[in-house]
């Protein structure tokens, strides 16, 4: 499905609520959970969830929620999670991704990591306003930058990476740039710090309380 068609699927307000709920969840979501969150019947939720999956906006898997197997364990439940695929719309079409990929390739081959991180840190500084004082304020800053933060204990992680395609192709270069960008954004916020903490399926950068401010 074309990107413009996929995004068009979200025009339905119920479907959009379901997508936002699934996208915000750190674990795959069942039809029952999604229906309860959206305040609709399970059959209607299933219909809309499957439409979102057909559009490539959600991925699906089947799993027995009881954790048991064999006879009497029940049928596997269909679960939904945010798709890793990216969708972009530009009219008329533009090809910024190819340009970004070429620039990243040249930067990596020329070993311009230090220069790139310096520019990213300056960009972060230019984008910040008041220093963030806690993880909640950091989360607001990150959402405004296109990240999808969620709390994991005393750590703030991001479900997505705005540079996902480039990070997969050039991980050290782009993850270092991403860290420097957030360091610049959080500069002056003495109570929080950004660090690299690569984990499968989420952004490589995490934000947590500075050790100097942990009792």
mmCIF file of C-alpha atoms in Angstrom:
data_model
loop_
_atom_site.group_PDB
_atom_site.id
_atom_site.type_symbol
_atom_site.label_atom_id
_atom_site.label_comp_id
_atom_site.label_asym_id
_atom_site.label_seq_id
_atom_site.Cartn_x
_atom_site.Cartn_y
_atom_site.Cartn_z
ATOM 1 C CA UNK A 1 0.000 0.000 0.000
ATOM 2 C CA UNK A 2 1.272 3.495 -0.854
ATOM 3 C CA UNK A 3 2.215 5.797 2.007
ATOM 4 C CA UNK A 4 -0.596 8.221 1.211
ATOM 5 C CA UNK A 5 -3.121 5.357 1.346
ATOM 6 C CA UNK A 6 -1.685 4.043 4.616
ATOM 7 C CA UNK A 7 -1.935 7.441 6.277
ATOM 8 C CA UNK A 8 -5.444 7.841 4.857
ATOM 9 C CA UNK A 9 -6.502 4.803 6.881
ATOM 10 C CA UNK A 10 -6.016 6.906 10.023
ATOM 11 C CA UNK A 11 -8.665 9.445 9.012
ATOM 12 C CA UNK A 12 -11.297 7.384 10.804
ATOM 13 C CA UNK A 13 -11.281 8.707 14.418
ATOM 14 C CA UNK A 14 -11.895 5.277 16.010
ATOM 15 C CA UNK A 15 -9.158 3.711 13.937
ATOM 16 C CA UNK A 16 -6.794 6.513 14.890
ATOM 17 C CA UNK A 17 -7.541 6.017 18.604
ATOM 18 C CA UNK A 18 -6.795 2.322 18.277
ATOM 19 C CA UNK A 19 -3.548 2.986 16.426
ATOM 20 C CA UNK A 20 -2.386 5.539 19.000
ATOM 21 C CA UNK A 21 -3.154 3.117 21.835
ATOM 22 C CA UNK A 22 -1.225 0.258 20.226
ATOM 23 C CA UNK A 23 1.667 2.531 19.213
ATOM 24 C CA UNK A 24 1.964 3.824 22.788
ATOM 25 C CA UNK A 25 2.062 0.337 24.317
ATOM 26 C CA UNK A 26 5.422 -1.223 25.182
ATOM 27 C CA UNK A 27 3.937 -4.714 24.673
ATOM 28 C CA UNK A 28 1.770 -6.237 21.898
ATOM 29 C CA UNK A 29 -1.927 -5.492 22.460
ATOM 30 C CA UNK A 30 -4.859 -7.925 22.244
ATOM 31 C CA UNK A 31 -8.193 -7.135 20.620
ATOM 32 C CA UNK A 32 -9.870 -7.089 24.026
ATOM 33 C CA UNK A 33 -7.363 -4.586 25.425
ATOM 34 C CA UNK A 34 -7.683 -2.324 22.400
ATOM 35 C CA UNK A 35 -11.498 -2.483 22.473
ATOM 36 C CA UNK A 36 -11.576 -1.545 26.164
ATOM 37 C CA UNK A 37 -9.153 1.343 25.634
ATOM 38 C CA UNK A 38 -11.184 2.724 22.718
ATOM 39 C CA UNK A 39 -14.554 2.099 24.382
ATOM 40 C CA UNK A 40 -15.906 -0.023 21.523
ATOM 41 C CA UNK A 41 -17.010 -3.615 20.941
ATOM 42 C CA UNK A 42 -14.366 -6.273 20.394
ATOM 43 C CA UNK A 43 -15.641 -7.157 16.913
ATOM 44 C CA UNK A 44 -15.412 -3.531 15.782
ATOM 45 C CA UNK A 45 -11.937 -3.218 17.294
ATOM 46 C CA UNK A 46 -10.841 -6.367 15.467
ATOM 47 C CA UNK A 47 -12.115 -4.961 12.161
ATOM 48 C CA UNK A 48 -10.234 -1.685 12.543
ATOM 49 C CA UNK A 49 -7.063 -3.329 13.874
ATOM 50 C CA UNK A 50 -6.937 -5.660 10.883
ATOM 51 C CA UNK A 51 -7.391 -2.691 8.544
ATOM 52 C CA UNK A 52 -4.436 -0.994 10.213
ATOM 53 C CA UNK A 53 -2.408 -4.177 9.803
ATOM 54 C CA UNK A 54 -3.365 -4.434 6.112
ATOM 55 C CA UNK A 55 -2.167 -0.850 5.664
ATOM 56 C CA UNK A 56 1.222 -1.758 7.136
ATOM 57 C CA UNK A 57 0.743 0.464 10.180
ATOM 58 C CA UNK A 58 0.587 -2.444 12.640
ATOM 59 C CA UNK A 59 2.345 -5.808 12.818
ATOM 60 C CA UNK A 60 0.626 -8.887 14.192
ATOM 61 C CA UNK A 61 1.565 -12.064 16.015
ATOM 62 C CA UNK A 62 -0.291 -14.985 17.595
ATOM 63 C CA UNK A 63 0.354 -16.100 21.141
ATOM 64 C CA UNK A 64 -1.412 -17.997 23.925
ATOM 65 C CA UNK A 65 -1.867 -15.401 26.651
ATOM 66 C CA UNK A 66 -2.166 -18.112 29.308
ATOM 67 C CA UNK A 67 1.454 -19.098 28.708
ATOM 68 C CA UNK A 68 0.419 -22.751 28.509
ATOM 69 C CA UNK A 69 0.628 -25.100 25.531
ATOM 70 C CA UNK A 70 -0.987 -28.342 24.474
ATOM 71 C CA UNK A 71 -4.609 -29.509 24.840
ATOM 72 C CA UNK A 72 -6.771 -27.220 26.930
ATOM 73 C CA UNK A 73 -4.427 -24.250 26.586
ATOM 74 C CA UNK A 74 -6.928 -22.369 24.444
ATOM 75 C CA UNK A 75 -6.566 -20.737 21.051
ATOM 76 C CA UNK A 76 -3.721 -18.301 20.434
ATOM 77 C CA UNK A 77 -4.752 -14.642 20.626
ATOM 78 C CA UNK A 78 -4.008 -12.240 17.804
ATOM 79 C CA UNK A 79 -1.805 -9.425 19.088
ATOM 80 C CA UNK A 80 -0.915 -6.105 17.505
ATOM 81 C CA UNK A 81 2.098 -3.835 17.796
ATOM 82 C CA UNK A 82 3.358 -0.722 16.039
ATOM 83 C CA UNK A 83 4.948 -1.575 12.693
ATOM 84 C CA UNK A 84 8.604 -0.748 12.183
ATOM 85 C CA UNK A 85 7.927 0.485 8.637
ATOM 86 C CA UNK A 86 8.087 4.239 8.047
ATOM 87 C CA UNK A 87 5.471 6.197 6.086
ATOM 88 C CA UNK A 88 6.110 9.612 4.638
ATOM 89 C CA UNK A 89 4.033 11.872 2.410
ATOM 90 C CA UNK A 90 5.378 14.633 0.227
ATOM 91 C CA UNK A 91 3.478 16.244 -2.630
ATOM 92 C CA UNK A 92 5.034 16.287 -5.129
ATOM 93 C CA UNK A 93 7.292 13.367 -4.125
ATOM 94 C CA UNK A 94 10.746 14.151 -2.715
ATOM 95 C CA UNK A 95 13.655 11.785 -2.128
ATOM 96 C CA UNK A 96 15.311 13.122 1.005
ATOM 97 C CA UNK A 97 16.099 9.597 2.230
ATOM 98 C CA UNK A 98 18.484 8.934 -0.652
ATOM 99 C CA UNK A 99 20.249 12.240 -0.042
ATOM 100 C CA UNK A 100 20.530 11.482 3.687
ATOM 101 C CA UNK A 101 21.880 8.003 2.965
ATOM 102 C CA UNK A 102 24.525 9.357 0.602
ATOM 103 C CA UNK A 103 25.581 12.016 3.103
ATOM 104 C CA UNK A 104 25.803 9.401 5.870
ATOM 105 C CA UNK A 105 27.871 7.133 3.632
ATOM 106 C CA UNK A 106 30.322 9.921 2.845
ATOM 107 C CA UNK A 107 30.518 10.971 6.509
ATOM 108 C CA UNK A 108 31.253 7.407 7.590
ATOM 109 C CA UNK A 109 33.870 6.798 4.898
ATOM 110 C CA UNK A 110 35.549 10.122 5.699
ATOM 111 C CA UNK A 111 35.381 9.360 9.446
ATOM 112 C CA UNK A 112 33.578 12.571 10.205
ATOM 113 C CA UNK A 113 32.000 11.242 13.416
ATOM 114 C CA UNK A 114 33.447 14.003 15.619
ATOM 115 C CA UNK A 115 32.373 16.769 13.242
ATOM 116 C CA UNK A 116 28.887 15.289 12.872
ATOM 117 C CA UNK A 117 28.437 14.965 16.639
ATOM 118 C CA UNK A 118 29.575 18.546 17.134
ATOM 119 C CA UNK A 119 27.004 19.788 14.605
ATOM 120 C CA UNK A 120 24.293 17.606 16.172
ATOM 121 C CA UNK A 121 25.068 18.902 19.658
ATOM 122 C CA UNK A 122 24.850 22.486 18.419
ATOM 123 C CA UNK A 123 21.538 21.683 16.737
ATOM 124 C CA UNK A 124 20.228 20.309 20.019
ATOM 125 C CA UNK A 125 21.338 23.423 21.899
ATOM 126 C CA UNK A 126 19.603 25.642 19.352
ATOM 127 C CA UNK A 127 16.351 23.681 19.735
ATOM 128 C CA UNK A 128 16.136 23.747 23.535
ATOM 129 C CA UNK A 129 14.344 26.358 25.599
ATOM 130 C CA UNK A 130 14.281 26.006 29.396
ATOM 131 C CA UNK A 131 16.315 23.173 30.954
ATOM 132 C CA UNK A 132 14.268 20.085 31.819
ATOM 133 C CA UNK A 133 14.135 19.305 35.525
ATOM 134 C CA UNK A 134 12.735 15.779 35.493
ATOM 135 C CA UNK A 135 11.941 12.877 33.163
ATOM 136 C CA UNK A 136 8.395 14.129 32.588
ATOM 137 C CA UNK A 137 9.691 17.410 31.172
ATOM 138 C CA UNK A 138 12.264 15.510 29.112
ATOM 139 C CA UNK A 139 9.467 13.343 27.675
ATOM 140 C CA UNK A 140 7.622 16.477 26.528
ATOM 141 C CA UNK A 141 10.787 17.750 24.830
ATOM 142 C CA UNK A 142 11.331 14.437 23.077
ATOM 143 C CA UNK A 143 7.727 14.177 21.835
ATOM 144 C CA UNK A 144 8.117 17.600 20.251
ATOM 145 C CA UNK A 145 11.170 16.243 18.400
ATOM 146 C CA UNK A 146 9.323 13.213 16.978
ATOM 147 C CA UNK A 147 10.347 10.610 19.561
ATOM 148 C CA UNK A 148 7.865 8.325 21.345
ATOM 149 C CA UNK A 149 9.175 8.188 24.940
ATOM 150 C CA UNK A 150 8.024 5.745 27.604
ATOM 151 C CA UNK A 151 9.165 5.171 31.168
ATOM 152 C CA UNK A 152 11.079 2.048 32.150
ATOM 153 C CA UNK A 153 11.591 2.366 35.879
ATOM 154 C CA UNK A 154 13.805 5.421 36.392
ATOM 155 C CA UNK A 155 14.798 5.493 32.730
ATOM 156 C CA UNK A 156 13.145 7.137 29.752
ATOM 157 C CA UNK A 157 13.350 5.150 26.537
ATOM 158 C CA UNK A 158 12.001 5.808 23.034
ATOM 159 C CA UNK A 159 9.925 3.306 21.083
ATOM 160 C CA UNK A 160 11.042 4.835 17.820
ATOM 161 C CA UNK A 161 14.104 6.397 16.288
ATOM 162 C CA UNK A 162 13.471 9.350 13.948
ATOM 163 C CA UNK A 163 16.594 8.225 12.070
ATOM 164 C CA UNK A 164 15.665 4.516 12.001
ATOM 165 C CA UNK A 165 16.536 3.760 8.360
ATOM 166 C CA UNK A 166 19.914 5.486 8.596
ATOM 167 C CA UNK A 167 20.663 3.997 12.017
ATOM 168 C CA UNK A 168 20.203 0.496 10.608
ATOM 169 C CA UNK A 169 22.611 1.198 7.746
ATOM 170 C CA UNK A 170 25.203 3.247 9.700
ATOM 171 C CA UNK A 171 24.665 2.437 13.416
ATOM 172 C CA UNK A 172 27.834 3.904 15.037
ATOM 173 C CA UNK A 173 27.650 7.101 12.995
ATOM 174 C CA UNK A 174 23.923 7.769 13.412
ATOM 175 C CA UNK A 175 23.586 6.568 17.010
ATOM 176 C CA UNK A 176 26.488 8.834 17.968
ATOM 177 C CA UNK A 177 24.787 11.723 16.176
ATOM 178 C CA UNK A 178 21.497 10.930 17.922
ATOM 179 C CA UNK A 179 23.183 10.908 21.340
ATOM 180 C CA UNK A 180 24.950 14.208 20.653
ATOM 181 C CA UNK A 181 21.678 15.781 19.500
ATOM 182 C CA UNK A 182 19.928 14.816 22.747
ATOM 183 C CA UNK A 183 22.935 15.870 24.819
ATOM 184 C CA UNK A 184 22.672 19.309 23.260
ATOM 185 C CA UNK A 185 18.907 19.371 23.807
ATOM 186 C CA UNK A 186 19.337 18.471 27.495
ATOM 187 C CA UNK A 187 22.394 20.629 28.145
ATOM 188 C CA UNK A 188 21.886 22.644 31.299
ATOM 189 C CA UNK A 189 19.537 20.017 32.727
ATOM 190 C CA UNK A 190 21.776 18.856 35.556
ATOM 191 C CA UNK A 191 19.296 16.277 36.869
ATOM 192 C CA UNK A 192 19.098 14.142 33.705
ATOM 193 C CA UNK A 193 21.548 12.671 31.226
ATOM 194 C CA UNK A 194 21.374 10.927 27.862
ATOM 195 C CA UNK A 195 23.390 7.789 27.187
ATOM 196 C CA UNK A 196 23.704 4.989 24.644
ATOM 197 C CA UNK A 197 21.769 1.890 25.679
ATOM 198 C CA UNK A 198 21.038 -0.035 22.486
ATOM 199 C CA UNK A 199 18.178 -2.526 22.752
ATOM 200 C CA UNK A 200 16.290 -4.409 20.014
ATOM 201 C CA UNK A 201 13.288 -2.602 18.556
ATOM 202 C CA UNK A 202 13.719 0.761 20.290
ATOM 203 C CA UNK A 203 15.895 3.867 20.040
ATOM 204 C CA UNK A 204 19.557 3.400 20.953
ATOM 205 C CA UNK A 205 19.543 6.395 23.321
ATOM 206 C CA UNK A 206 18.026 6.404 26.815
ATOM 207 C CA UNK A 207 17.628 9.238 29.305
ATOM 208 C CA UNK A 208 17.800 8.786 33.054
ATOM 209 C CA UNK A 209 18.466 10.703 36.242
ATOM 210 C CA UNK A 210 22.016 11.883 36.652
ATOM 211 C CA UNK A 211 23.949 9.868 39.228
ATOM 212 C CA UNK A 212 24.806 13.132 40.940
ATOM 213 C CA UNK A 213 21.121 13.585 41.706
ATOM 214 C CA UNK A 214 20.319 10.073 42.924
ATOM 215 C CA UNK A 215 20.167 9.742 46.685
#
